PDB file of C-alpha atoms in Angstrom:
ATOM      1  CA  MET Q   1     112.473 122.427  98.866  1.00 66.00           C
ATOM      2  CA  ASN Q   2     114.223 122.987  95.326  1.00 76.00           C
ATOM      3  CA  HIS Q   3     115.138 120.752  92.737  1.00 76.00           C
ATOM      4  CA  ARG Q   4     117.993 119.396  93.444  1.00 81.00           C
ATOM      5  CA  THR Q   5     116.313 118.643  97.386  1.00 85.00           C
ATOM      6  CA  ALA Q   6     113.708 117.451  96.064  1.00 81.00           C
ATOM      7  CA  LEU Q   7     115.545 115.538  93.657  1.00 82.00           C
ATOM      8  CA  GLY Q   8     117.743 113.431  96.629  1.00 85.00           C
ATOM      9  CA  ALA Q   9     114.413 112.966  98.167  1.00 83.00           C
ATOM     10  CA  LEU Q  10     113.129 110.688  95.855  1.00 82.00           C
ATOM     11  CA  HIS Q  11     115.721 108.902  95.505  1.00 84.00           C
ATOM     12  CA  ILE Q  12     116.317 108.455  99.379  1.00 89.00           C
ATOM     13  CA  GLY Q  13     112.522 107.355  98.966  1.00 85.00           C
ATOM     14  CA  ALA Q  14     113.397 104.989  96.116  1.00 84.00           C
ATOM     15  CA  LEU Q  15     116.133 103.295  97.915  1.00 89.00           C
ATOM     16  CA  PHE Q  16     113.815 103.566 100.850  1.00 90.00           C
ATOM     17  CA  PHE Q  17     111.347 101.675  99.301  1.00 88.00           C
ATOM     18  CA  GLY Q  18     113.397  99.021  97.463  1.00 87.00           C
ATOM     19  CA  LEU Q  19     114.845  97.998 101.324  1.00 92.00           C
ATOM     20  CA  THR Q  20     111.510  96.652 101.939  1.00 93.00           C
ATOM     21  CA  GLY Q  21     111.852  93.323 101.184  1.00 92.00           C
ATOM     22  CA  VAL Q  22     115.216  93.118 103.199  1.00 93.00           C
ATOM     23  CA  PHE Q  23     113.526  94.368 106.168  1.00 94.00           C
ATOM     24  CA  GLY Q  24     111.274  91.805 105.500  1.00 93.00           C
ATOM     25  CA  LYS Q  25     113.981  89.374 105.103  1.00 93.00           C
ATOM     26  CA  LEU Q  26     115.992  90.272 108.133  1.00 93.00           C
ATOM     27  CA  ALA Q  27     112.795  90.164 110.542  1.00 93.00           C
ATOM     28  CA  THR Q  28     113.154  85.918 110.914  1.00 91.00           C
ATOM     29  CA  SER Q  29     111.609  85.520 113.623  1.00 89.00           C
ATOM     30  CA  ALA Q  30     108.161  87.243 112.579  1.00 94.00           C
ATOM     31  CA  SER Q  31     105.373  85.686 110.339  1.00 94.00           C
ATOM     32  CA  PRO Q  32     104.713  88.002 107.535  1.00 95.00           C
ATOM     33  CA  SER Q  33     101.038  88.630 108.995  1.00 96.00           C
ATOM     34  CA  ILE Q  34     102.935  90.109 111.909  1.00 96.00           C
ATOM     35  CA  ILE Q  35     105.753  91.364 109.738  1.00 96.00           C
ATOM     36  CA  VAL Q  36     102.417  93.322 107.778  1.00 96.00           C
ATOM     37  CA  PHE Q  37     100.704  94.254 111.021  1.00 97.00           C
ATOM     38  CA  GLY Q  38     103.949  96.046 112.758  1.00 95.00           C
ATOM     39  CA  ARG Q  39     104.642  97.750 108.839  1.00 94.00           C
ATOM     40  CA  ALA Q  40     101.018  99.193 109.147  1.00 95.00           C
ATOM     41  CA  ALA Q  41     101.213 100.292 112.849  1.00 95.00           C
ATOM     42  CA  PHE Q  42     104.867 102.288 112.609  1.00 94.00           C
ATOM     43  CA  ALA Q  43     103.646 103.630 109.354  1.00 92.00           C
ATOM     44  CA  VAL Q  44     100.601 105.038 110.416  1.00 92.00           C
ATOM     45  CA  LEU Q  45     102.397 107.062 113.720  1.00 91.00           C
ATOM     46  CA  ALA Q  46     105.062 108.139 110.939  1.00 88.00           C
ATOM     47  CA  LEU Q  47     102.732 109.337 108.777  1.00 86.00           C
ATOM     48  CA  GLY Q  48      99.895 111.012 111.340  1.00 87.00           C
ATOM     49  CA  LEU Q  49     103.204 112.901 112.615  1.00 86.00           C
ATOM     50  CA  PHE Q  50     104.410 113.936 108.935  1.00 81.00           C
ATOM     51  CA  ALA Q  51     100.384 115.554 108.543  1.00 80.00           C
ATOM     52  CA  SER Q  52     100.697 117.213 112.259  1.00 82.00           C
ATOM     53  CA  LEU Q  53     104.355 118.467 111.347  1.00 79.00           C
ATOM     54  CA  ALA Q  54     103.353 119.517 107.537  1.00 70.00           C
ATOM     55  CA  ARG Q  55      99.724 120.709 108.783  1.00 74.00           C
ATOM     56  CA  GLN Q  56      97.732 119.519 105.916  1.00 67.00           C
ATOM     57  CA  ALA Q  57      93.943 120.067 105.887  1.00 69.00           C
ATOM     58  CA  TRP Q  58      92.119 117.209 105.963  1.00 74.00           C
ATOM     59  CA  ALA Q  59      89.207 116.045 103.934  1.00 73.00           C
ATOM     60  CA  PRO Q  60      86.332 115.335 105.655  1.00 77.00           C
ATOM     61  CA  LEU Q  61      85.306 111.183 105.078  1.00 76.00           C
ATOM     62  CA  ARG Q  62      82.212 110.273 102.788  1.00 80.00           C
ATOM     63  CA  GLY Q  63      79.989 107.318 102.894  1.00 80.00           C
ATOM     64  CA  GLN Q  64      81.926 106.662  99.219  1.00 83.00           C
ATOM     65  CA  ASP Q  65      85.764 107.499 100.584  1.00 80.00           C
ATOM     66  CA  LEU Q  66      84.746 105.391 103.495  1.00 87.00           C
ATOM     67  CA  ARG Q  67      83.995 101.950 101.323  1.00 88.00           C
ATOM     68  CA  ARG Q  68      86.990 102.768  98.692  1.00 87.00           C
ATOM     69  CA  LEU Q  69      89.745 102.976 101.919  1.00 89.00           C
ATOM     70  CA  LEU Q  70      88.347  99.853 103.435  1.00 93.00           C
ATOM     71  CA  LEU Q  71      88.906  97.945  99.702  1.00 92.00           C
ATOM     72  CA  GLY Q  72      92.227  99.724  99.316  1.00 90.00           C
ATOM     73  CA  GLY Q  73      93.442  99.015 102.569  1.00 93.00           C
ATOM     74  CA  VAL Q  74      92.744  95.149 102.436  1.00 95.00           C
ATOM     75  CA  LEU Q  75      93.769  95.269  99.000  1.00 94.00           C
ATOM     76  CA  LEU Q  76      97.273  96.821 100.954  1.00 93.00           C
ATOM     77  CA  ALA Q  77      97.108  93.952 102.955  1.00 95.00           C
ATOM     78  CA  GLY Q  78      96.759  90.959 100.368  1.00 95.00           C
ATOM     79  CA  HIS Q  79      99.711  93.016  98.856  1.00 94.00           C
ATOM     80  CA  TRP Q  80     102.001  93.835 101.323  1.00 95.00           C
ATOM     81  CA  VAL Q  81     101.471  89.688 102.680  1.00 96.00           C
ATOM     82  CA  SER Q  82     101.721  88.352  99.159  1.00 96.00           C
ATOM     83  CA  PHE Q  83     104.721  90.311  99.370  1.00 95.00           C
ATOM     84  CA  PHE Q  84     106.560  88.910 102.446  1.00 96.00           C
ATOM     85  CA  ILE Q  85     105.613  85.328 101.697  1.00 95.00           C
ATOM     86  CA  ALA Q  86     107.651  85.578  98.195  1.00 94.00           C
ATOM     87  CA  VAL Q  87     110.155  87.247  99.958  1.00 93.00           C
ATOM     88  CA  LYS Q  88     110.422  84.468 103.234  1.00 92.00           C
ATOM     89  CA  VAL Q  89     109.750  81.923  99.988  1.00 91.00           C
ATOM     90  CA  ALA Q  90     112.339  82.810  96.722  1.00 88.00           C
ATOM     91  CA  GLY Q  91     114.464  85.678  98.589  1.00 88.00           C
ATOM     92  CA  VAL Q  92     114.421  89.231  98.341  1.00 90.00           C
ATOM     93  CA  ALA Q  93     115.606  89.490  94.411  1.00 86.00           C
ATOM     94  CA  ILE Q  94     112.827  86.973  92.867  1.00 87.00           C
ATOM     95  CA  ALA Q  95     110.397  88.983  95.035  1.00 89.00           C
ATOM     96  CA  THR Q  96     111.146  91.982  93.869  1.00 87.00           C
ATOM     97  CA  LEU Q  97     110.986  91.776  90.434  1.00 84.00           C
ATOM     98  CA  GLY Q  98     108.037  89.672  90.701  1.00 86.00           C
ATOM     99  CA  PHE Q  99     106.330  91.989  92.228  1.00 87.00           C
ATOM    100  CA  ALA Q 100     107.967  95.111  89.476  1.00 81.00           C
ATOM    101  CA  SER Q 101     105.384  93.145  87.106  1.00 80.00           C
ATOM    102  CA  PHE Q 102     102.644  95.347  88.704  1.00 81.00           C
ATOM    103  CA  PRO Q 103     102.123  98.263  85.629  1.00 77.00           C
ATOM    104  CA  ALA Q 104     101.738  95.557  83.520  1.00 80.00           C
ATOM    105  CA  PHE Q 105      98.990  94.263  85.414  1.00 83.00           C
ATOM    106  CA  THR Q 106      97.662  97.670  85.656  1.00 78.00           C
ATOM    107  CA  VAL Q 107      97.517  97.850  81.867  1.00 78.00           C
ATOM    108  CA  ILE Q 108      95.783  95.032  81.775  1.00 82.00           C
ATOM    109  CA  LEU Q 109      93.162  95.391  83.643  1.00 83.00           C
ATOM    110  CA  GLU Q 110      92.683  98.900  83.153  1.00 76.00           C
ATOM    111  CA  GLY Q 111      91.438  97.777  79.652  1.00 76.00           C
ATOM    112  CA  ILE Q 112      89.160  95.162  80.980  1.00 78.00           C
ATOM    113  CA  LEU Q 113      87.598  97.896  83.885  1.00 74.00           C
ATOM    114  CA  PHE Q 114      87.800 100.718  81.881  1.00 70.00           C
ATOM    115  CA  ARG Q 115      86.849  99.792  78.933  1.00 73.00           C
ATOM    116  CA  GLU Q 116      90.139 101.707  77.459  1.00 69.00           C
ATOM    117  CA  ARG Q 117      92.169 101.429  74.296  1.00 73.00           C
ATOM    118  CA  ILE Q 118      95.709  99.851  75.057  1.00 70.00           C
ATOM    119  CA  ARG Q 119      98.485 102.104  73.880  1.00 73.00           C
ATOM    120  CA  ARG Q 120     101.393 100.744  71.781  1.00 73.00           C
ATOM    121  CA  ASN Q 121     103.566 101.340  74.595  1.00 70.00           C
ATOM    122  CA  GLU Q 122     101.539  99.826  76.876  1.00 71.00           C
ATOM    123  CA  ALA Q 123     101.529  97.024  74.754  1.00 78.00           C
ATOM    124  CA  LEU Q 124     105.462  96.880  74.687  1.00 77.00           C
ATOM    125  CA  LEU Q 125     105.192  97.198  78.441  1.00 75.00           C
ATOM    126  CA  VAL Q 126     103.390  93.801  78.554  1.00 78.00           C
ATOM    127  CA  VAL Q 127     106.193  91.929  76.145  1.00 83.00           C
ATOM    128  CA  LEU Q 128     108.777  93.613  77.485  1.00 80.00           C
ATOM    129  CA  VAL Q 129     107.804  92.113  80.831  1.00 80.00           C
ATOM    130  CA  SER Q 130     106.115  88.985  80.423  1.00 81.00           C
ATOM    131  CA  ILE Q 131     110.097  88.164  78.507  1.00 84.00           C
ATOM    132  CA  GLY Q 132     111.665  89.329  81.374  1.00 80.00           C
ATOM    133  CA  LEU Q 133     109.549  86.840  83.805  1.00 80.00           C
ATOM    134  CA  VAL Q 134     110.078  84.318  81.362  1.00 80.00           C
ATOM    135  CA  LEU Q 135     113.850  85.135  82.458  1.00 80.00           C
ATOM    136  CA  VAL Q 136     113.431  85.470  86.059  1.00 78.00           C
ATOM    137  CA  THR Q 137     111.661  82.158  86.470  1.00 76.00           C
ATOM    138  CA  PRO Q 138     113.861  80.033  88.026  1.00 70.00           C
ATOM    139  CA  ALA Q 139     112.362  76.642  87.135  1.00 65.00           C
ATOM    140  CA  PHE Q 140     109.280  76.015  85.231  1.00 63.00           C
ATOM    141  CA  ASP Q 141     107.803  73.615  87.927  1.00 63.00           C
ATOM    142  CA  LEU Q 142     105.639  74.836  90.806  1.00 63.00           C
ATOM    143  CA  ALA Q 143     107.843  72.090  93.129  1.00 65.00           C
ATOM    144  CA  SER Q 144     109.897  74.661  93.460  1.00 75.00           C
ATOM    145  CA  ALA Q 145     110.007  77.008  96.158  1.00 77.00           C
ATOM    146  CA  ALA Q 146     111.526  79.965  94.159  1.00 79.00           C
ATOM    147  CA  THR Q 147     109.159  79.699  91.351  1.00 85.00           C
ATOM    148  CA  GLY Q 148     106.359  79.484  94.131  1.00 89.00           C
ATOM    149  CA  GLY Q 149     108.040  82.310  95.464  1.00 89.00           C
ATOM    150  CA  LEU Q 150     107.404  84.044  91.748  1.00 89.00           C
ATOM    151  CA  LEU Q 151     104.064  83.180  92.081  1.00 92.00           C
ATOM    152  CA  TRP Q 152     103.554  85.330  95.148  1.00 94.00           C
ATOM    153  CA  ALA Q 153     105.891  87.600  94.127  1.00 92.00           C
ATOM    154  CA  LEU Q 154     103.028  87.842  91.148  1.00 92.00           C
ATOM    155  CA  LEU Q 155     100.380  87.611  93.339  1.00 94.00           C
ATOM    156  CA  SER Q 156     101.359  90.817  95.269  1.00 93.00           C
ATOM    157  CA  GLY Q 157     102.045  92.608  91.959  1.00 89.00           C
ATOM    158  CA  LEU Q 158      98.474  91.888  91.039  1.00 91.00           C
ATOM    159  CA  LEU Q 159      96.690  92.658  94.274  1.00 93.00           C
ATOM    160  CA  PHE Q 160      99.062  96.259  93.941  1.00 87.00           C
ATOM    161  CA  SER Q 161      97.548  96.853  90.491  1.00 85.00           C
ATOM    162  CA  LEU Q 162      94.200  96.750  91.773  1.00 88.00           C
ATOM    163  CA  LEU Q 163      95.123  98.720  94.872  1.00 86.00           C
ATOM    164  CA  SER Q 164      96.489 101.459  92.306  1.00 79.00           C
ATOM    165  CA  LEU Q 165      93.451 101.751  90.206  1.00 80.00           C
ATOM    166  CA  THR Q 166      90.739 101.896  93.662  1.00 81.00           C
ATOM    167  CA  ASN Q 167      92.689 105.154  93.952  1.00 73.00           C
ATOM    168  CA  ARG Q 168      92.566 105.718  90.473  1.00 69.00           C
ATOM    169  CA  ALA Q 169      89.025 106.205  90.810  1.00 66.00           C
ATOM    170  CA  GLY Q 170      88.783 108.228  94.053  1.00 59.00           C
ATOM    171  CA  SER Q 171      92.034 110.571  93.075  1.00 56.00           C
ATOM    172  CA  GLY Q 172      92.125 114.069  93.903  1.00 59.00           C
ATOM    173  CA  ARG Q 173      89.487 113.819  97.197  1.00 68.00           C
ATOM    174  CA  LEU Q 174      91.189 112.906  99.240  1.00 74.00           C
ATOM    175  CA  PRO Q 175      94.827 114.292 100.346  1.00 77.00           C
ATOM    176  CA  ALA Q 176      97.662 111.517  99.507  1.00 76.00           C
ATOM    177  CA  VAL Q 177      99.162 111.011 103.465  1.00 81.00           C
ATOM    178  CA  GLN Q 178      95.544 111.038 104.223  1.00 82.00           C
ATOM    179  CA  ALA Q 179      94.727 108.141 101.948  1.00 83.00           C
ATOM    180  CA  ALA Q 180      97.366 106.885 102.895  1.00 86.00           C
ATOM    181  CA  LEU Q 181      97.271 106.745 106.710  1.00 89.00           C
ATOM    182  CA  TRP Q 182      93.771 105.369 106.638  1.00 91.00           C
ATOM    183  CA  GLN Q 183      94.593 102.298 104.294  1.00 90.00           C
ATOM    184  CA  ASN Q 184      97.766 101.650 106.291  1.00 93.00           C
ATOM    185  CA  LEU Q 185      95.206 101.940 109.892  1.00 94.00           C
ATOM    186  CA  VAL Q 186      92.381  99.062 107.932  1.00 95.00           C
ATOM    187  CA  VAL Q 187      95.419  97.363 106.663  1.00 95.00           C
ATOM    188  CA  GLY Q 188      96.046  96.684 111.148  1.00 95.00           C
ATOM    189  CA  LEU Q 189      92.990  96.181 111.617  1.00 96.00           C
ATOM    190  CA  CYS Q 190      92.513  93.115 109.218  1.00 95.00           C
ATOM    191  CA  LEU Q 191      95.748  91.565 110.494  1.00 96.00           C
ATOM    192  CA  LEU Q 192      95.433  92.042 114.007  1.00 95.00           C
ATOM    193  CA  PRO Q 193      93.752  88.874 114.686  1.00 95.00           C
ATOM    194  CA  PHE Q 194      96.049  86.946 112.642  1.00 95.00           C
ATOM    195  CA  ALA Q 195      99.064  88.657 114.038  1.00 95.00           C
ATOM    196  CA  ALA Q 196      98.015  88.676 117.593  1.00 94.00           C
ATOM    197  CA  PRO Q 197      99.008  84.955 118.761  1.00 94.00           C
ATOM    198  CA  GLY Q 198     102.541  85.873 117.946  1.00 93.00           C
ATOM    199  CA  LEU Q 199     103.108  88.809 118.442  1.00 93.00           C
ATOM    200  CA  GLY Q 200     105.156  87.891 122.115  1.00 91.00           C
ATOM    201  CA  ALA Q 201     106.886  85.231 120.164  1.00 92.00           C
ATOM    202  CA  VAL Q 202     109.142  88.222 117.931  1.00 94.00           C
ATOM    203  CA  THR Q 203     112.693  89.345 119.269  1.00 94.00           C
ATOM    204  CA  PRO Q 204     113.339  92.655 119.934  1.00 94.00           C
ATOM    205  CA  GLN Q 205     115.635  92.889 116.840  1.00 95.00           C
ATOM    206  CA  ASP Q 206     112.958  91.671 114.642  1.00 95.00           C
ATOM    207  CA  TRP Q 207     110.646  94.582 115.909  1.00 96.00           C
ATOM    208  CA  LEU Q 208     113.291  96.862 115.400  1.00 96.00           C
ATOM    209  CA  TRP Q 209     113.474  95.922 111.654  1.00 95.00           C
ATOM    210  CA  ILE Q 210     109.321  96.139 111.683  1.00 96.00           C
ATOM    211  CA  ALA Q 211     109.728  99.497 112.991  1.00 95.00           C
ATOM    212  CA  LEU Q 212     112.273 100.775 110.191  1.00 94.00           C
ATOM    213  CA  LEU Q 213     110.399  98.922 107.667  1.00 94.00           C
ATOM    214  CA  GLY Q 214     107.131 100.618 108.734  1.00 92.00           C
ATOM    215  CA  VAL Q 215     108.364 104.389 109.336  1.00 92.00           C
ATOM    216  CA  PHE Q 216     111.021 104.383 106.214  1.00 91.00           C
ATOM    217  CA  CYS Q 217     110.122 102.041 103.867  1.00 90.00           C
ATOM    218  CA  THR Q 218     106.379 103.320 104.444  1.00 87.00           C
ATOM    219  CA  GLY Q 219     105.643 106.085 106.577  1.00 84.00           C
ATOM    220  CA  VAL Q 220     109.233 108.184 105.295  1.00 85.00           C
ATOM    221  CA  ALA Q 221     109.583 106.891 101.171  1.00 84.00           C
ATOM    222  CA  HIS Q 222     105.628 107.620 100.960  1.00 79.00           C
ATOM    223  CA  SER Q 223     106.349 112.020 102.657  1.00 77.00           C
ATOM    224  CA  LEU Q 224     109.608 112.136 100.906  1.00 80.00           C
ATOM    225  CA  PHE Q 225     107.851 111.095  97.458  1.00 77.00           C
ATOM    226  CA  VAL Q 226     104.825 113.407  97.957  1.00 70.00           C
ATOM    227  CA  ALA Q 227     106.572 116.129  99.311  1.00 74.00           C
ATOM    228  CA  SER Q 228     108.910 115.974  96.382  1.00 78.00           C
ATOM    229  CA  LEU Q 229     106.159 115.922  93.139  1.00 69.00           C
ATOM    230  CA  ALA Q 230     105.154 119.515  94.697  1.00 71.00           C
ATOM    231  CA  VAL Q 231     109.340 120.560  91.993  1.00 76.00           C
ATOM    232  CA  ILE Q 232     110.142 117.015  90.351  1.00 74.00           C
ATOM    233  CA  LYS Q 233     107.694 116.440  87.571  1.00 69.00           C
ATOM    234  CA  ALA Q 234     106.044 112.896  87.351  1.00 61.00           C
ATOM    235  CA  ARG Q 235     108.195 111.921  84.827  1.00 61.00           C
ATOM    236  CA  THR Q 236     111.330 112.206  86.526  1.00 67.00           C
ATOM    237  CA  ALA Q 237     109.832 110.747  89.370  1.00 68.00           C
ATOM    238  CA  ALA Q 238     108.387 107.583  87.595  1.00 63.00           C
ATOM    239  CA  VAL Q 239     112.051 107.374  86.273  1.00 67.00           C
ATOM    240  CA  VAL Q 240     113.919 107.674  89.561  1.00 73.00           C
ATOM    241  CA  PHE Q 241     111.497 105.212  91.158  1.00 69.00           C
ATOM    242  CA  GLY Q 242     112.756 103.067  88.406  1.00 68.00           C
ATOM    243  CA  MET Q 243     115.434 101.974  90.340  1.00 76.00           C
ATOM    244  CA  GLU Q 244     113.485 100.568  93.461  1.00 79.00           C
ATOM    245  CA  PRO Q 245     114.493  96.851  92.884  1.00 81.00           C
ATOM    246  CA  VAL Q 246     117.874  98.279  91.389  1.00 82.00           C
ATOM    247  CA  TYR Q 247     118.457  99.315  95.144  1.00 84.00           C
ATOM    248  CA  GLY Q 248     116.326  96.654  96.861  1.00 85.00           C
ATOM    249  CA  ILE Q 249     118.504  93.649  95.071  1.00 84.00           C
ATOM    250  CA  ALA Q 250     121.411  95.485  95.292  1.00 86.00           C
ATOM    251  CA  VAL Q 251     121.645  95.569  98.974  1.00 89.00           C
ATOM    252  CA  ALA Q 252     119.774  91.661  99.242  1.00 88.00           C
ATOM    253  CA  TRP Q 253     123.164  90.947  96.717  1.00 87.00           C
ATOM    254  CA  VAL Q 254     125.019  92.477  99.748  1.00 88.00           C
ATOM    255  CA  VAL Q 255     123.577  91.625 102.721  1.00 89.00           C
ATOM    256  CA  PHE Q 256     122.441  88.134 102.275  1.00 87.00           C
ATOM    257  CA  ALA Q 257     124.832  87.401  99.877  1.00 85.00           C
ATOM    258  CA  GLU Q 258     121.904  86.663  97.097  1.00 81.00           C
ATOM    259  CA  THR Q 259     123.675  86.395  93.761  1.00 79.00           C
ATOM    260  CA  PRO Q 260     121.368  86.862  91.084  1.00 78.00           C
ATOM    261  CA  THR Q 261     122.675  84.163  87.997  1.00 80.00           C
ATOM    262  CA  LEU Q 262     122.777  86.138  84.474  1.00 84.00           C
ATOM    263  CA  ARG Q 263     119.341  85.151  83.105  1.00 83.00           C
ATOM    264  CA  MET Q 264     117.543  87.329  86.076  1.00 81.00           C
ATOM    265  CA  LEU Q 265     119.643  89.977  85.988  1.00 83.00           C
ATOM    266  CA  ALA Q 266     118.640  89.777  82.426  1.00 86.00           C
ATOM    267  CA  GLY Q 267     115.067  89.801  82.982  1.00 83.00           C
ATOM    268  CA  GLY Q 268     115.236  91.872  85.809  1.00 81.00           C
ATOM    269  CA  ALA Q 269     116.848  94.636  83.427  1.00 84.00           C
ATOM    270  CA  LEU Q 270     114.469  93.914  81.044  1.00 83.00           C
ATOM    271  CA  ILE Q 271     111.387  94.974  83.174  1.00 80.00           C
ATOM    272  CA  ILE Q 272     113.101  97.810  84.679  1.00 79.00           C
ATOM    273  CA  PHE Q 273     113.676  99.022  80.857  1.00 81.00           C
ATOM    274  CA  ALA Q 274     110.014  98.798  80.070  1.00 78.00           C
ATOM    275  CA  ILE Q 275     108.633 100.284  83.499  1.00 72.00           C
ATOM    276  CA  VAL Q 276     110.748 103.313  82.676  1.00 71.00           C
ATOM    277  CA  LEU Q 277     110.805 103.311  79.214  1.00 71.00           C
ATOM    278  CA  SER Q 278     106.857 103.084  79.712  1.00 66.00           C
ATOM    279  CA  SER Q 279     106.433 105.989  82.147  1.00 63.00           C
ATOM    280  CA  ARG Q 280     108.387 108.153  80.221  1.00 62.00           C
ATOM    281  CA  LEU Q 281     106.495 107.440  76.823  1.00 60.00           C
ATOM    282  CA  ALA Q 282     102.909 107.994  79.077  1.00 57.00           C
ATOM    283  CA  ALA Q 283     104.028 110.839  80.238  1.00 54.00           C
ATOM    284  CA  GLU Q 284     104.401 112.611  76.715  1.00 56.00           C
ATOM    285  CA  GLN Q 285     101.127 111.518  75.925  1.00 55.00           C
ATOM    286  CA  PRO Q 286      97.385 112.803  77.368  1.00 51.00           C
ATOM    287  CA  PRO Q 287      97.815 112.004  80.786  1.00 46.00           C
ATOM    288  CA  ARG Q 288      94.833 110.089  82.768  1.00 47.00           C
ATOM    289  CA  GLN Q 289      94.297 110.243  86.222  1.00 42.00           C
ATOM    290  CA  ALA Q 290      97.233 108.946  88.704  1.00 40.00           C
ATOM    291  CA  VAL Q 291      96.938 106.258  90.194  1.00 40.00           C
ATOM    292  CA  ALA Q 292      99.317 105.752  92.957  1.00 42.00           C
ATOM    293  CA  GLU Q 293      99.594 105.087  96.830  1.00 42.00           C
ATOM    294  CA  GLY Q 294     101.520 103.479  99.435  1.00 43.00           C
ATOM    295  CA  ALA Q 295     103.659 100.851  97.411  1.00 45.00           C
TER     296      ALA Q 295
END
């Protein structure tokens, strides 16, 4: 890859990640557990093919690696299930924006679990995201389906931040694609008992959406992200992936006529601005270890 093609690959990867909620909502006959099981199964196939074509060397697994991958897979399963529940209950826009709060959870959890001092830009991130979530909240009523969906999305963001910290603790030991493949395998095994009774009722068209979700929104998107980082700076990648919620909300607007209110747009813009700004400021400071795996 050169710089131009790597930048294009990043935008395509961000678009695919943004389409996650759209494909999940299109699979109308599938429950969240079936969607997550199918996504993980197809992602394992796609990541395995990428690793084979790229001829990546696989690191031997140690006991500590297995425990971390198992925990990461369980957290990833919970993150995906809660996200797709949010999509089914509240729609793509609210689910996507609620999940986008995960960097704020990460800042707070890093301070608690790793006893790290919270920087000014990180504190600003938490404040801006919190204000954005207040604006995004459809109604301050737990009986509201949209508000309940937002709470599921926030749980999804919390679980993803825990997953990020788990991967941070083991970063550098395993290639990113290898770690993602094993974690997706754990996800599939975790969801199989819950998904198995309903697999026969899923329509062929919904299997198509689930396959696209697993192959493109997981396997291809993750592979493009990893490949592009060999050329693109992490700072640029963070800004490009700040577009992920924008892509998802825009496509949901067209496909499902999910027209966001001005208040939701303002809250979403504030959340996205906070994430992009914090990423750029963090890139200019002494780096902590990378945390990303498996959005």
